[in-house]
Each structure stands twice: as C-alpha cells, then as structure tokens.
PDB file of C-alpha atoms and ligand atoms in Angstrom:
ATOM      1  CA  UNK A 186       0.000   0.000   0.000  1.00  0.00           C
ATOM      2  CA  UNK A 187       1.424   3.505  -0.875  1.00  0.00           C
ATOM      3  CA  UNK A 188       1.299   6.589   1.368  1.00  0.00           C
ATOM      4  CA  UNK A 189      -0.736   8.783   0.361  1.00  0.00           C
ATOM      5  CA  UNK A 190      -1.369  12.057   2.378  1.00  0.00           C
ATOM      6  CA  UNK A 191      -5.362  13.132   3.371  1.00  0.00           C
ATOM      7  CA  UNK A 192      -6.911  15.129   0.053  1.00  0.00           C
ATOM      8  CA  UNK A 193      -8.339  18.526   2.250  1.00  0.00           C
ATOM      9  CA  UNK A 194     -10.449  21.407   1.000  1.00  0.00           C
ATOM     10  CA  UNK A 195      -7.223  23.629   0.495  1.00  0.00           C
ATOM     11  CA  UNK A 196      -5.438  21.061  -1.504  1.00  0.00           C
ATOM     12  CA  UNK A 197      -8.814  21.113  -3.945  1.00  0.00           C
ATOM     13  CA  UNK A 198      -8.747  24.673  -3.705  1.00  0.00           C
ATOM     14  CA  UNK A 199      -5.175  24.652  -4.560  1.00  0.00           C
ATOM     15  CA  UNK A 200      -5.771  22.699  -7.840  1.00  0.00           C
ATOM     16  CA  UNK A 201      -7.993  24.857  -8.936  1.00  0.00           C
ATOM     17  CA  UNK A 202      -6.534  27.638  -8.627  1.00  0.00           C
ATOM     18  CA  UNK A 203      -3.239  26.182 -10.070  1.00  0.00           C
ATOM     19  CA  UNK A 204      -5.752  24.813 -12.776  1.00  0.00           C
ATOM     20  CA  UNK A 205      -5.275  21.609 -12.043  1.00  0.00           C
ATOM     21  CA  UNK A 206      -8.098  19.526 -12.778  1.00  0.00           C
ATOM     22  CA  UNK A 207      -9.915  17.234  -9.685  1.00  0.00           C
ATOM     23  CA  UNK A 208     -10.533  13.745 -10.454  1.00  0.00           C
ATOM     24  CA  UNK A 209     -14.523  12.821  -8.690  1.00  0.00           C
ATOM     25  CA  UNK A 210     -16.016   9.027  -8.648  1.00  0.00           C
ATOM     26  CA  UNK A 211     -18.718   7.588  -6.731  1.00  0.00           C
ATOM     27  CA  UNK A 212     -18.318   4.707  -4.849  1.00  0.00           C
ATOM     28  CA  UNK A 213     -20.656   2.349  -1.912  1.00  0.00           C
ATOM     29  CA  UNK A 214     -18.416  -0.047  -0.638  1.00  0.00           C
ATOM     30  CA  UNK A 215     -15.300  -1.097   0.961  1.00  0.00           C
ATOM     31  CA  UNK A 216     -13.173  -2.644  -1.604  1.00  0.00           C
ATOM     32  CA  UNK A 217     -13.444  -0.321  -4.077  1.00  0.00           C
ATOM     33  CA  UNK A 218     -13.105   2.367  -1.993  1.00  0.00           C
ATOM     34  CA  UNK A 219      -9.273   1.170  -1.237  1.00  0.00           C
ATOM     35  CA  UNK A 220      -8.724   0.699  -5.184  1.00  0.00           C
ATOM     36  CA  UNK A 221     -10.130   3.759  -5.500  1.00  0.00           C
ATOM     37  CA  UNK A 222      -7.774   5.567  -2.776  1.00  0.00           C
ATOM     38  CA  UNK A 223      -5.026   3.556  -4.280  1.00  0.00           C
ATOM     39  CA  UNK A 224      -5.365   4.698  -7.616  1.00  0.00           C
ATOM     40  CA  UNK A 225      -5.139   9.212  -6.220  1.00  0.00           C
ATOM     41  CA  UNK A 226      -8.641  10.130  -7.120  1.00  0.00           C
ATOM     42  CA  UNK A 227      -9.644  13.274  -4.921  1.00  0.00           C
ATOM     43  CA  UNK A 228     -12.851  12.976  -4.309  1.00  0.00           C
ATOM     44  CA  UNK A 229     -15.515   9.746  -3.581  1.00  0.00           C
ATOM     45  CA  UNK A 230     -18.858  10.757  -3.457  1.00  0.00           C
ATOM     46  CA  UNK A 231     -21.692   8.087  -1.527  1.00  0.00           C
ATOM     47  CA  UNK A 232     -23.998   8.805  -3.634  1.00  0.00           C
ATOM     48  CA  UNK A 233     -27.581   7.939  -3.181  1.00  0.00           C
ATOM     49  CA  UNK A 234     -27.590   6.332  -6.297  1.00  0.00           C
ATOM     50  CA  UNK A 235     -26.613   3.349  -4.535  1.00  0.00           C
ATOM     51  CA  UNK A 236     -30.136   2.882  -4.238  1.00  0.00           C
ATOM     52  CA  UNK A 237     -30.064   1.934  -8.082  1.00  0.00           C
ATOM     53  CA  UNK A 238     -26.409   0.649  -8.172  1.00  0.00           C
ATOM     54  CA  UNK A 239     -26.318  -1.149  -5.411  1.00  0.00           C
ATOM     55  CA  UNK A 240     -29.526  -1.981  -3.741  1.00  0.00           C
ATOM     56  CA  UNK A 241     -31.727  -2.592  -7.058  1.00  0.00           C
ATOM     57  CA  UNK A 242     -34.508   0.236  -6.666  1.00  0.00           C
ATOM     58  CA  UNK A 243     -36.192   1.967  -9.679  1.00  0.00           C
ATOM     59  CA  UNK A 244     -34.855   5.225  -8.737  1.00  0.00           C
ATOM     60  CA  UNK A 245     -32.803   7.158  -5.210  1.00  0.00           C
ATOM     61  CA  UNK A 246     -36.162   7.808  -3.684  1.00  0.00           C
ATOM     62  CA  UNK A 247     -36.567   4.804  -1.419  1.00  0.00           C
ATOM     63  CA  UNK A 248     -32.579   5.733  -0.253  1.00  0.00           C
ATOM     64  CA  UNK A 249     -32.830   6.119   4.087  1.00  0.00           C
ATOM     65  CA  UNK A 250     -29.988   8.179   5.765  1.00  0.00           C
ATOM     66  CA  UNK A 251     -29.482   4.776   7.416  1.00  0.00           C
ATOM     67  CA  UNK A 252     -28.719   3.628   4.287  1.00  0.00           C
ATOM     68  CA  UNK A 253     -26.422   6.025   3.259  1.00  0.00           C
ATOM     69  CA  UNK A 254     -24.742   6.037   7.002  1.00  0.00           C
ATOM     70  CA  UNK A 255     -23.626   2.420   6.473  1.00  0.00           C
ATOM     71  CA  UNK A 256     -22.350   2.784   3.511  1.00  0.00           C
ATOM     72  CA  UNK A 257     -20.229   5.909   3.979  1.00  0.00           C
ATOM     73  CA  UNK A 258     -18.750   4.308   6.950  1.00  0.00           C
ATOM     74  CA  UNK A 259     -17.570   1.532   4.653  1.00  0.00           C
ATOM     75  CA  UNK A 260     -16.311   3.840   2.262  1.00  0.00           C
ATOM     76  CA  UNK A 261     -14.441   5.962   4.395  1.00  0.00           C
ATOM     77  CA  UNK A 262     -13.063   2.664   6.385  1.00  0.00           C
ATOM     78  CA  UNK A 263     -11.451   1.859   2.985  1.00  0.00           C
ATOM     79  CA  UNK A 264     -10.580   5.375   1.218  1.00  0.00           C
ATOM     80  CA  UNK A 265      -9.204   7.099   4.699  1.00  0.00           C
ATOM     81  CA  UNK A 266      -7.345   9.335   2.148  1.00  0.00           C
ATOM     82  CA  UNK A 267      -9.511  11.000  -0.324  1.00  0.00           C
ATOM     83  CA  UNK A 268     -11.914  14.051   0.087  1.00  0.00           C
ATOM     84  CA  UNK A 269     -15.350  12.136   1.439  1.00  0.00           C
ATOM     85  CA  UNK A 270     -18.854  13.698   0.243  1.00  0.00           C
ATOM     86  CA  UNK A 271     -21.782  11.876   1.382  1.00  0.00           C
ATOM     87  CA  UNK A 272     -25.129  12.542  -0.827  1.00  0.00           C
ATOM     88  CA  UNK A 273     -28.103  13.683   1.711  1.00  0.00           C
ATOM     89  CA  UNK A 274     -30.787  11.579   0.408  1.00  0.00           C
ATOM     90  CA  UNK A 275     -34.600  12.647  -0.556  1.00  0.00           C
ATOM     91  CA  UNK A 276     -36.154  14.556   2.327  1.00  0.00           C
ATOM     92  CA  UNK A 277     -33.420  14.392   4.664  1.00  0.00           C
ATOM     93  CA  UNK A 278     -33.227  18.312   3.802  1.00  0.00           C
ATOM     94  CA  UNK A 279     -36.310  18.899   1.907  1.00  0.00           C
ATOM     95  CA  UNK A 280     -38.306  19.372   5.184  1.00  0.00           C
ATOM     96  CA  UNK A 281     -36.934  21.951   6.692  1.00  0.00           C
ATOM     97  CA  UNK A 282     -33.092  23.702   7.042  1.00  0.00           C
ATOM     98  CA  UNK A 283     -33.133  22.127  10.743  1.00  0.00           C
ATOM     99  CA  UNK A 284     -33.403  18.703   9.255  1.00  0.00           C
ATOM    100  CA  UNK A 285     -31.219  20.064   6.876  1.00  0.00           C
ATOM    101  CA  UNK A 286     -28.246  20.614   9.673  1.00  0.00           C
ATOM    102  CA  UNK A 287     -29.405  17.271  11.605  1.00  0.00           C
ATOM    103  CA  UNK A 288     -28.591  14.924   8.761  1.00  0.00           C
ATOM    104  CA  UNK A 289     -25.558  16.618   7.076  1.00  0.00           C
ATOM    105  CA  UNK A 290     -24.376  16.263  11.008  1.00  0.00           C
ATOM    106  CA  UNK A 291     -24.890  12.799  10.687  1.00  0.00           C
ATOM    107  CA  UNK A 292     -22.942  12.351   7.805  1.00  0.00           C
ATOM    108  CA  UNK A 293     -20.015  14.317   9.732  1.00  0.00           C
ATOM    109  CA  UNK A 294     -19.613  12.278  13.083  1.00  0.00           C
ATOM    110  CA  UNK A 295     -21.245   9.003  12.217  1.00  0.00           C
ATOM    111  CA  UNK A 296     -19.380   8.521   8.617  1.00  0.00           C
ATOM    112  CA  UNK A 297     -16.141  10.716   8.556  1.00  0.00           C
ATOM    113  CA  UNK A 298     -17.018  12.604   5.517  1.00  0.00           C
ATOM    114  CA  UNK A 299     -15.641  16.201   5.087  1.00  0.00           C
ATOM    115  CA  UNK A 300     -18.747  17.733   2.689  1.00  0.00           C
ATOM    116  CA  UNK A 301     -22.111  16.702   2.448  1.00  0.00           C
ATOM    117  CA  UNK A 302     -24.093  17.256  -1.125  1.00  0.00           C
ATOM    118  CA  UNK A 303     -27.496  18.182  -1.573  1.00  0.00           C
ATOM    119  CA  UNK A 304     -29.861  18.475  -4.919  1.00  0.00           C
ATOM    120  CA  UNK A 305     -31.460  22.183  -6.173  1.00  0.00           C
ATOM    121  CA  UNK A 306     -30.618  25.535  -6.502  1.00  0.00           C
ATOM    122  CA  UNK A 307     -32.312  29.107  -5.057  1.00  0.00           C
ATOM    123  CA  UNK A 308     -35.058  27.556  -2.956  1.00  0.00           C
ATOM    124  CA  UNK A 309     -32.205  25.265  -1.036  1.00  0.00           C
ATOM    125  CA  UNK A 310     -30.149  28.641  -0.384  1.00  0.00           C
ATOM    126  CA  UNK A 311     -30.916  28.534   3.145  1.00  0.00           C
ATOM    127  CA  UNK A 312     -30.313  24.721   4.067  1.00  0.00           C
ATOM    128  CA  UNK A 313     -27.094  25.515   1.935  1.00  0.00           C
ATOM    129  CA  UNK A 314     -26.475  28.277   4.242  1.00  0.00           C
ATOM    130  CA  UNK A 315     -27.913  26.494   7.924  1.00  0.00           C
ATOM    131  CA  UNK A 316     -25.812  23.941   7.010  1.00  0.00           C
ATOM    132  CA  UNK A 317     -22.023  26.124   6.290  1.00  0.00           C
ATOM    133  CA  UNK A 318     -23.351  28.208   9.978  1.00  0.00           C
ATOM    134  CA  UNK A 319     -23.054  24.756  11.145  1.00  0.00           C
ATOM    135  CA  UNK A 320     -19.474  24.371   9.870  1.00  0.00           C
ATOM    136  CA  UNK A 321     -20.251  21.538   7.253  1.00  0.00           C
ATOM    137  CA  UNK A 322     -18.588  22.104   3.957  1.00  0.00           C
ATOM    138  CA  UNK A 323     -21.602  21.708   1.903  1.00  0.00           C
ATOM    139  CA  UNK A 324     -21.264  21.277  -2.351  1.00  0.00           C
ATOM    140  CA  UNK A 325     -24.847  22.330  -4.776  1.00  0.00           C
ATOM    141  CA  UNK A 326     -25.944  20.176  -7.439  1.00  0.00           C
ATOM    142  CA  UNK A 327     -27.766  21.241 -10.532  1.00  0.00           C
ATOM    143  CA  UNK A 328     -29.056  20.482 -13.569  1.00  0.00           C
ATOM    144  CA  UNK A 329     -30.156  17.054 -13.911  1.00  0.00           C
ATOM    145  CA  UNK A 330     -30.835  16.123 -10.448  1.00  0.00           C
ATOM    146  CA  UNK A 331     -32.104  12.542  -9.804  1.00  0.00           C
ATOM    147  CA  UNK A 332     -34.142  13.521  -6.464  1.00  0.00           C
ATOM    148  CA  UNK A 333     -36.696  15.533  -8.827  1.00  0.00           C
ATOM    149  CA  UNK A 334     -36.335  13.663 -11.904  1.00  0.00           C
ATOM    150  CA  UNK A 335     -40.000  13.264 -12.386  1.00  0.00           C
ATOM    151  CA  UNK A 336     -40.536  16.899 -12.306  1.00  0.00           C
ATOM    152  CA  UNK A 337     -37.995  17.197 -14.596  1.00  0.00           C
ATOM    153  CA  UNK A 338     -39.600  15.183 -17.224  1.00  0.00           C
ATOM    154  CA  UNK A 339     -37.150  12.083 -17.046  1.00  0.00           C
ATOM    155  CA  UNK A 340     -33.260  11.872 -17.404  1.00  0.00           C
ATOM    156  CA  UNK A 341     -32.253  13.878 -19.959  1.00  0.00           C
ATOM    157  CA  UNK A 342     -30.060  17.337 -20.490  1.00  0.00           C
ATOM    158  CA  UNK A 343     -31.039  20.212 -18.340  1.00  0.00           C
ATOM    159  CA  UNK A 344     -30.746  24.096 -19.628  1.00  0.00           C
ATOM    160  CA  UNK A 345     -30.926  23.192 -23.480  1.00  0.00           C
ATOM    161  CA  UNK A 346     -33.139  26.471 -23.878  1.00  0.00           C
ATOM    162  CA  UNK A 347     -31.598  30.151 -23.214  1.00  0.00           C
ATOM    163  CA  UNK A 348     -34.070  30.704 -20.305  1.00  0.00           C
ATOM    164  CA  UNK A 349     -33.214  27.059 -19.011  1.00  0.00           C
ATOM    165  CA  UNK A 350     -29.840  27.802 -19.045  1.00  0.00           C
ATOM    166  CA  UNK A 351     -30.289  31.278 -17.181  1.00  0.00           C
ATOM    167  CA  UNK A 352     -31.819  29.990 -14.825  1.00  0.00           C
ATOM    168  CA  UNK A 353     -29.234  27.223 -14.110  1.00  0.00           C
ATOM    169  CA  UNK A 354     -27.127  30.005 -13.703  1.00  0.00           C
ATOM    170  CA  UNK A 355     -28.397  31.990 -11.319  1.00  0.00           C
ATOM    171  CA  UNK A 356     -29.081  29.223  -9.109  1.00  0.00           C
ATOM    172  CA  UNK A 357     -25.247  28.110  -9.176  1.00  0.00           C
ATOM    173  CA  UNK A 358     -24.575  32.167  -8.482  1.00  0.00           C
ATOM    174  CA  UNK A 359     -27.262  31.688  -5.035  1.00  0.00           C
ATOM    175  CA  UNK A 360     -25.667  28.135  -3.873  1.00  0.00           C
ATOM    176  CA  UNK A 361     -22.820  30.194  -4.204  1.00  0.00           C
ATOM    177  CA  UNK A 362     -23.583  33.407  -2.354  1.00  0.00           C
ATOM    178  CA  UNK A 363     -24.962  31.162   0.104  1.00  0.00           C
ATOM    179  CA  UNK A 364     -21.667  29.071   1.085  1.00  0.00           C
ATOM    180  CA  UNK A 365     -21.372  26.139  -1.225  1.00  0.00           C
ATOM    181  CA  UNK A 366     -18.075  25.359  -1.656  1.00  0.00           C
ATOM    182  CA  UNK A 367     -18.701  23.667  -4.800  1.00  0.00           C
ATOM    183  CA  UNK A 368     -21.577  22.312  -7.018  1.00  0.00           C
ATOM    184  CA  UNK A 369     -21.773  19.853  -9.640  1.00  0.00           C
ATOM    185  CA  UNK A 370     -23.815  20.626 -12.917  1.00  0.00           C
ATOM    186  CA  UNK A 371     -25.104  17.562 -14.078  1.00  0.00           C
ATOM    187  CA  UNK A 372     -26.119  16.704 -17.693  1.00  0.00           C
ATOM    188  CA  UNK A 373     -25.826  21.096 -18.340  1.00  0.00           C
ATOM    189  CA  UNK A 374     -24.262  22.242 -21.830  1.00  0.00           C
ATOM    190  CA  UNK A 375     -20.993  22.556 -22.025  1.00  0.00           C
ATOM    191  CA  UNK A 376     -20.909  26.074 -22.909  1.00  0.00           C
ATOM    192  CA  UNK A 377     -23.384  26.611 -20.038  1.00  0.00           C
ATOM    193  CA  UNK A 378     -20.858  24.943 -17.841  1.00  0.00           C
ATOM    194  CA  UNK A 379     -18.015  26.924 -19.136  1.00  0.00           C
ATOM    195  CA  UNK A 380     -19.881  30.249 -18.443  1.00  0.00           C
ATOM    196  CA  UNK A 381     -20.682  29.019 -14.524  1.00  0.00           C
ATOM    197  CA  UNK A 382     -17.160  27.661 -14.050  1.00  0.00           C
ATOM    198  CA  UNK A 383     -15.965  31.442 -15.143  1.00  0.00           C
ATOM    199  CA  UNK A 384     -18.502  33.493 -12.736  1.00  0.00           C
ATOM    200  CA  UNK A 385     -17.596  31.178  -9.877  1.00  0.00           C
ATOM    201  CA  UNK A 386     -15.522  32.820  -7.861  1.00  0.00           C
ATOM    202  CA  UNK A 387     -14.719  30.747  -4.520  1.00  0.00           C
ATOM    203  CA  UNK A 388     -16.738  27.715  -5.717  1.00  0.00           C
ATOM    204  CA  UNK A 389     -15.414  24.405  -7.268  1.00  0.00           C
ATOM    205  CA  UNK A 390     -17.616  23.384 -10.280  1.00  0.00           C
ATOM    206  CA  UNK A 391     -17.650  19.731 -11.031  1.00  0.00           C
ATOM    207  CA  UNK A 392     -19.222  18.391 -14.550  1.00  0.00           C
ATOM    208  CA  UNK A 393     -21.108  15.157 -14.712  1.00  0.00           C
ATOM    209  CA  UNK A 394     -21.801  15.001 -18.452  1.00  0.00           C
ATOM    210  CA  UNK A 395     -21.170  19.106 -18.785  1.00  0.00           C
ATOM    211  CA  UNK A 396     -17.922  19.177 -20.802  1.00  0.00           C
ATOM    212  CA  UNK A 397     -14.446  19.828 -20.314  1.00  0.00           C
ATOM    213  CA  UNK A 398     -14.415  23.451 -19.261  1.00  0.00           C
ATOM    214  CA  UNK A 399     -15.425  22.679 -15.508  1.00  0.00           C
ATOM    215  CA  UNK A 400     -13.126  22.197 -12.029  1.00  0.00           C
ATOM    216  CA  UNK A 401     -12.824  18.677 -12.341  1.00  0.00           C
ATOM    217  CA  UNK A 402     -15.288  15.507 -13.554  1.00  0.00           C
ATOM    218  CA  UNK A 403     -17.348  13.378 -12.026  1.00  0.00           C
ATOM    219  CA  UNK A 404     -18.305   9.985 -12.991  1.00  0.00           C
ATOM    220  CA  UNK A 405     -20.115   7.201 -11.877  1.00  0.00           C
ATOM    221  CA  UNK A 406     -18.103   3.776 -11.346  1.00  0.00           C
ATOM    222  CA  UNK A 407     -20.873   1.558 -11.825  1.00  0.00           C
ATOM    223  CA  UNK A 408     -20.930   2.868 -15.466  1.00  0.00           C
ATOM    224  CA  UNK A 409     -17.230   3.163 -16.093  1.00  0.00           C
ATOM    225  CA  UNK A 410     -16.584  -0.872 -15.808  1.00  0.00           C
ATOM    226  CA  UNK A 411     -20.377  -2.073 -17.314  1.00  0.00           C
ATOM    227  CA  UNK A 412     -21.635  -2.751 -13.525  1.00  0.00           C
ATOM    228  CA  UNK A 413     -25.062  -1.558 -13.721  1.00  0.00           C
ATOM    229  CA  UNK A 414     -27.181  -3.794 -15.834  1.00  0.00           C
ATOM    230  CA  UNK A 415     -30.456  -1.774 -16.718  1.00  0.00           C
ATOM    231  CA  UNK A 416     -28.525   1.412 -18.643  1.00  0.00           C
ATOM    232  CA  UNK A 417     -25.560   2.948 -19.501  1.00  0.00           C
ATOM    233  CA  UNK A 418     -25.659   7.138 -19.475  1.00  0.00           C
ATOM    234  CA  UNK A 419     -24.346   8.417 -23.072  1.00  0.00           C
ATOM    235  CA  UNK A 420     -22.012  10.224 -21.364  1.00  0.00           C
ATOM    236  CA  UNK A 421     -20.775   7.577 -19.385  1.00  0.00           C
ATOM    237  CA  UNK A 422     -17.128   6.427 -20.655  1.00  0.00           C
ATOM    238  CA  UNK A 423     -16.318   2.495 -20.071  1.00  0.00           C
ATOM    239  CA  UNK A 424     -13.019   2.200 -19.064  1.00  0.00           C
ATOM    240  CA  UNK A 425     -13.152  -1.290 -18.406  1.00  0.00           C
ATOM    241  CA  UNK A 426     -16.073  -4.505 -18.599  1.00  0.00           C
ATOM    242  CA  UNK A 427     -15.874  -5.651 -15.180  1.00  0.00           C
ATOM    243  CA  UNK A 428     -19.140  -6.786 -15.916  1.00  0.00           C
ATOM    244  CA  UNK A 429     -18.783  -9.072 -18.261  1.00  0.00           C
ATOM    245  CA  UNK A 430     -15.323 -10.207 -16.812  1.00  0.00           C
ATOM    246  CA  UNK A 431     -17.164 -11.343 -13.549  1.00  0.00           C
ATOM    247  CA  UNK A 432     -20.587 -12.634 -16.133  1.00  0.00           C
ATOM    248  CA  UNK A 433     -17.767 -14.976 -17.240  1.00  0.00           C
ATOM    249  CA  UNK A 434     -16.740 -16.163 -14.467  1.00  0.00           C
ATOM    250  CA  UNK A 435     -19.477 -17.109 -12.542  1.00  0.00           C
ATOM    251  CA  UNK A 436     -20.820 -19.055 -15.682  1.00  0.00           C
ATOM    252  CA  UNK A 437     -17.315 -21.001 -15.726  1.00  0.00           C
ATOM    253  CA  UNK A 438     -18.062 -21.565 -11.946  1.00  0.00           C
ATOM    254  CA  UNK A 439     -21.489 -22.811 -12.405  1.00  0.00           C
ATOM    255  CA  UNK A 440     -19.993 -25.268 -14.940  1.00  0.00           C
ATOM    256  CA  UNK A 441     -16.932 -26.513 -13.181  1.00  0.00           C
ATOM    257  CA  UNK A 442     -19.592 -27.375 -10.093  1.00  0.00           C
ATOM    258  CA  UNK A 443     -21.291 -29.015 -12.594  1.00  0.00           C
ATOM    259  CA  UNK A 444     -18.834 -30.982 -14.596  1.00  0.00           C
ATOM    260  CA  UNK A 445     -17.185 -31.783 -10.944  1.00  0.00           C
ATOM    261  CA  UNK A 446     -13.799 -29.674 -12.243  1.00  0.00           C
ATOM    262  CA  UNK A 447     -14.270 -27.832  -9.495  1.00  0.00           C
ATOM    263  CA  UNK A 448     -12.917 -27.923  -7.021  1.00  0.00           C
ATOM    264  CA  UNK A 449      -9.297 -29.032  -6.876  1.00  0.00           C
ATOM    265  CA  UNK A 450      -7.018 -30.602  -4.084  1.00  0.00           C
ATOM    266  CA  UNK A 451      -5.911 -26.760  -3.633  1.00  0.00           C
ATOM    267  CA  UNK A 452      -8.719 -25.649  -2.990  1.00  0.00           C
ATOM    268  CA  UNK A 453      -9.832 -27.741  -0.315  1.00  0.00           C
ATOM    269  CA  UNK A 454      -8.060 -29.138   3.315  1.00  0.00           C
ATOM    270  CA  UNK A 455      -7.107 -33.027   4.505  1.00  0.00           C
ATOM    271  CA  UNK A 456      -6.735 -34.483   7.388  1.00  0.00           C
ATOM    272  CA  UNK A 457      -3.239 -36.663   7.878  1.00  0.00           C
ATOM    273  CA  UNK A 458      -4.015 -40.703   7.427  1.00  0.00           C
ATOM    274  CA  UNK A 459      -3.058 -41.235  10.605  1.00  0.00           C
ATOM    275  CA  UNK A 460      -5.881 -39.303  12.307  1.00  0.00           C
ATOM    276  CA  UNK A 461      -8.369 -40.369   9.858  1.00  0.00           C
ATOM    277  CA  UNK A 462      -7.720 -44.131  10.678  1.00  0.00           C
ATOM    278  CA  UNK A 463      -7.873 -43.196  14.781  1.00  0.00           C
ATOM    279  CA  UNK A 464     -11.549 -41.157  13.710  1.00  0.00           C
ATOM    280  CA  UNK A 465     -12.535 -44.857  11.993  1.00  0.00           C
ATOM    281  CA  UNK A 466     -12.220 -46.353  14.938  1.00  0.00           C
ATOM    282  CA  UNK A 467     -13.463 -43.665  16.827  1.00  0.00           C
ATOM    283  CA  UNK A 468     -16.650 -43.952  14.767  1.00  0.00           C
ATOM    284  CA  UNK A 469     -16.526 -47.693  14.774  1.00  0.00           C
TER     285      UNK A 469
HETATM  286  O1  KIV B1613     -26.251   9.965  -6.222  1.00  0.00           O
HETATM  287  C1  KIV B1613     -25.359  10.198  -7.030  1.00  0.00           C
HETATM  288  O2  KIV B1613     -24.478   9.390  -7.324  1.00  0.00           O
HETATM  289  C2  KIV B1613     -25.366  11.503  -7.628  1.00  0.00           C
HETATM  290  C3  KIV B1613     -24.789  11.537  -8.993  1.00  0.00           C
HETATM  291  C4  KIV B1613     -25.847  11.258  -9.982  1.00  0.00           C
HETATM  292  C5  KIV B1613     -24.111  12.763  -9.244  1.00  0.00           C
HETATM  293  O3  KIV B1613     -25.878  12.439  -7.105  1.00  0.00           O
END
C-alpha cells in the first residue's frame, strides 16, 4: 500500500486555482473504496444512487440516511485518504433547514465525511447556508438532479433552452452566495458549464456530463466498468467490462460445479491418514 497524504479542501482549492483539474467518482463499498484511494482520485462521493447501483430500486427515492450512514462508513473505512462527500438523500433536507443541519451532522460524526451534497438551486439557499453556519462544507448540485427527476420530465439534459440555461445560472450564483463550496452541474451544456465555471468565484464546479471546461469531472463507477445492468448514461465512458469479466466467471463456476472440475485438491483441506484411521475407529 502507498502513502498517500489526506486530500483537504485547500489542496482542492489549490488545484484549482493552479488549474489543475480534480478527479470525482462515486463509490458504496469497501473494496473499491481502497482501489479507489489507491489509484489518487480526490474525491468519492456516496452517492444515493446506490439505491439503483447497489440496492436494485427503480430510482434514489426509497434511499434512508441509514442507508447512506452504512455505507459511507464503509467507504471511508477503505478510502481514509480521499476528500469524502456523502449525498443527503430525498427529504433528509427537503423538510426543513433544521433537518437540513441534523442529517448533514450525521454524515459528519457518524461517517467521517468532510462535505455533504445536496440536490437544487435558489429555494435550497438557506439549508445551503444552515448547514455552512453549522461548519459543514456543503457542495450544490444542478441540472439534472435525480431527487426531482420526475418533475424534470425524465433523465435527460437540463438548460438546453436560453431561459433554461439562465436559470441554471443563477441558481449556481445563489448556492454560491450562500456558502457552497462547490456544485456539480449535471447533464448542463458545455458552454453553459463553461460560463458558470468562469462566474464562480470561490466555488469548485464539477461536470457530470457538462464538458471539459469545468473544475474537475465526475463519474459514476458503476458505469465506467459495465456494472449496472439496466442502462448505460451516453455520457458515461467504459473504461473497463468488469461486468462481463465477472458474467464470465461465474458461468465457468457454475460449470466446473457441474462438470465436478471444481474444485481441486488446492482448494480444499485433509486431514493426515493417521488421524483419519484413529476417527474410523473412533466412529466404529
Ligand atoms: O447519487 C449520485 O451518485 C449523484 C450523482 C448522480 C451525481 O448524485
């Protein structure tokens, strides 16, 4: 295992102002939270959509903060390096900002992460804000965001229309105003993108699917190595088919039980002759 010193909010900060770009993944779980660590990316997010990726719902509605608490604590068990953002799942802030502060507390003591994320823009100002008081690094996210995606008509891009687009824009300008320390545009134009990522001024703008011209990029690791089964985002890039690799395995195993190749003297433990003839007669 290689040393790696803690990713903190004035390293990120550093990078961006040195225009270095900040490398973002999501991740639920303990092993790949160490590969993940291993390999220097900045930033793990627990998302909620571990309620898709991980626990097989339609959507991140059904996600509990009990949920997300025992994941996080995984994550941040294996990844004790990186920059930890949990997700604060639907209507743990919703309610009110003093659920709002509750839960993103949570996230803090029980989990170990250093910045909680919430979905929306304007009208989540002051849970954005509650939250900062509280002295929780808090990051925005806009544009396609999967907590309101039936409002929103569905997954697809968000801000394709000038007005759209405006509006996008002065809600990244209020999450800003109001604290966030960063926010990630999700599914926005790329030129949209380029134009928030220019007016920001002490606020780290992440793209999911919004180009090139943002902070740093976000993806999400179930769709980089082919592990979620129902979709794949367009603007998801497959770095590897862990899917398949593992599809291929299991179907050898099934067939080696079958075929009785499986298993092998390796992979299985004696006992000496000598005790086996004393448990004969034992038995006899
Ligand atoms: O839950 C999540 O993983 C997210 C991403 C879609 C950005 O919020």
């Amino acid at each position: 295992m290689t040393e790696r010193k803690k990713v903190t909010l004035l390293k990120l900060f550093k990078k961006m102002e040195n225009n270095e770009p900040i490398s973002w993944l999501t991740c639920y779980d303990y092993p790949t939270a160490y590969l993940q660590d291993e390999a220097g990316v900045d930033m793990i997010l627990v998302g909620d959509s571990l309620g898709m990726t991980m626990l097989g719902y339609d959507s991140t509605l059904p996600v509990t903060m009990d949920d997300m608490m025992r994941h996080t604590q995984a994550v941040r068990r294996g990844a004790p390096n990186v920059f930890l953002i949990g997700d604060m799942p639907y209507m743990s802030y919703q309610p009110s900002v003093e659920s709002a502060i509750r839960n993103a507390g949570r996230f803090m003591s029980e989990a170990g992460c250093d910045a909680i994320k919430l979905e929306g823009g304007a009208e989540m100002g002051d849970r954005v804000r509650g939250i900062v008081d509280a002295g929780i690094p808090a990051f925005g996210h806009l544009g396609l965001t999967p907590q309101s995606v039936s409002a929103l008509g569905g997954f697809r891009v968000q801000g394709k229309g000038a007005l759209q687009a405006k509006k996008i824009i002065d809600d990244a300008k209020a999450l800003e105003n109001a604290g966030a320390i960063g926010i990630l545009l999700e599914m926005v134009p790329d030129r949209v993108c380029k134009i928030i990522t220019e007016l920001a001024e002490n606020c780290m703008i992440m793209s999911l699917g919004s180009g090139p011209d943002a902070h740093g990029q976000l993806l999400i690791y179930h769709d980089m190595f082919g592990l979620y089964p129902k979709f794949k985002p367009r603007m998801a890039k497959v770095f590897g088919n862990a899917g398949e690799v593992i599809l291929n395995g299991l179907t050898q195993y099934v067939n080696e039980v079958v075929d009785r190749t499986f298993p092998q003297p390796e992979n299985y433990f004696q006992i000496k002759d000598e005790e086996y003839e004393e448990l004969l007669e034992i038995l006899d």
